[in-house]
Amino acid sequence: MRFELVAVAAAAMVALLAVLTPQALAGQPVVAPAGGFLAAGIALVVATLGAVAVVLARGRARTAPVPQTVDA
């Protein structure tokens, strides 16, 4: 599970760089981006949180204890 979380964080950093580079080249400030850059940033945050939720859910499913049946 740790590897997957690190992979999500690495992908998010690459995507953040992909959003911030054109924003900087366009001369937009980081704290007050134009509409398109703001939408891309919000989409990045939502996608990252979704990916983290999926990784955590899969990790819990893998480590969930198997219920034991008792024969009476």
CSV table of C-alpha atoms in Angstrom, one decimal, residues 4 7-10 16 20 24 26-27 29 39 45 50 53 57-59 62 65-66 69-70:
chain,number,residue,atom,x,y,z
A,4,GLU,CA,0.9,2.8,-4.3
A,7,ALA,CA,3.2,6.4,-6.8
A,8,VAL,CA,0.0,8.6,-6.5
A,9,ALA,CA,2.1,11.3,-4.8
A,10,ALA,CA,4.7,11.2,-7.6
A,16,LEU,CA,1.2,19.8,-10.7
A,20,LEU,CA,2.1,25.2,-13.1
A,24,ALA,CA,4.0,30.5,-15.3
A,26,ALA,CA,1.3,32.6,-19.4
A,27,GLY,CA,2.3,35.1,-16.7
A,29,PRO,CA,0.1,34.3,-10.6
A,39,ALA,CA,-10.1,24.3,-13.2
A,45,VAL,CA,-6.8,17.9,-6.4
A,50,GLY,CA,-9.8,10.0,-5.5
A,53,ALA,CA,-9.2,6.9,-1.5
A,57,ALA,CA,-9.8,1.1,0.2
A,58,ARG,CA,-7.9,-1.6,-1.7
A,59,GLY,CA,-5.4,-1.8,1.1
A,62,ARG,CA,-6.5,-6.8,1.3
A,65,PRO,CA,-9.6,-10.3,8.6
A,66,VAL,CA,-11.4,-13.3,7.3
A,69,THR,CA,-16.9,-20.0,11.4
A,70,VAL,CA,-17.4,-22.1,14.4
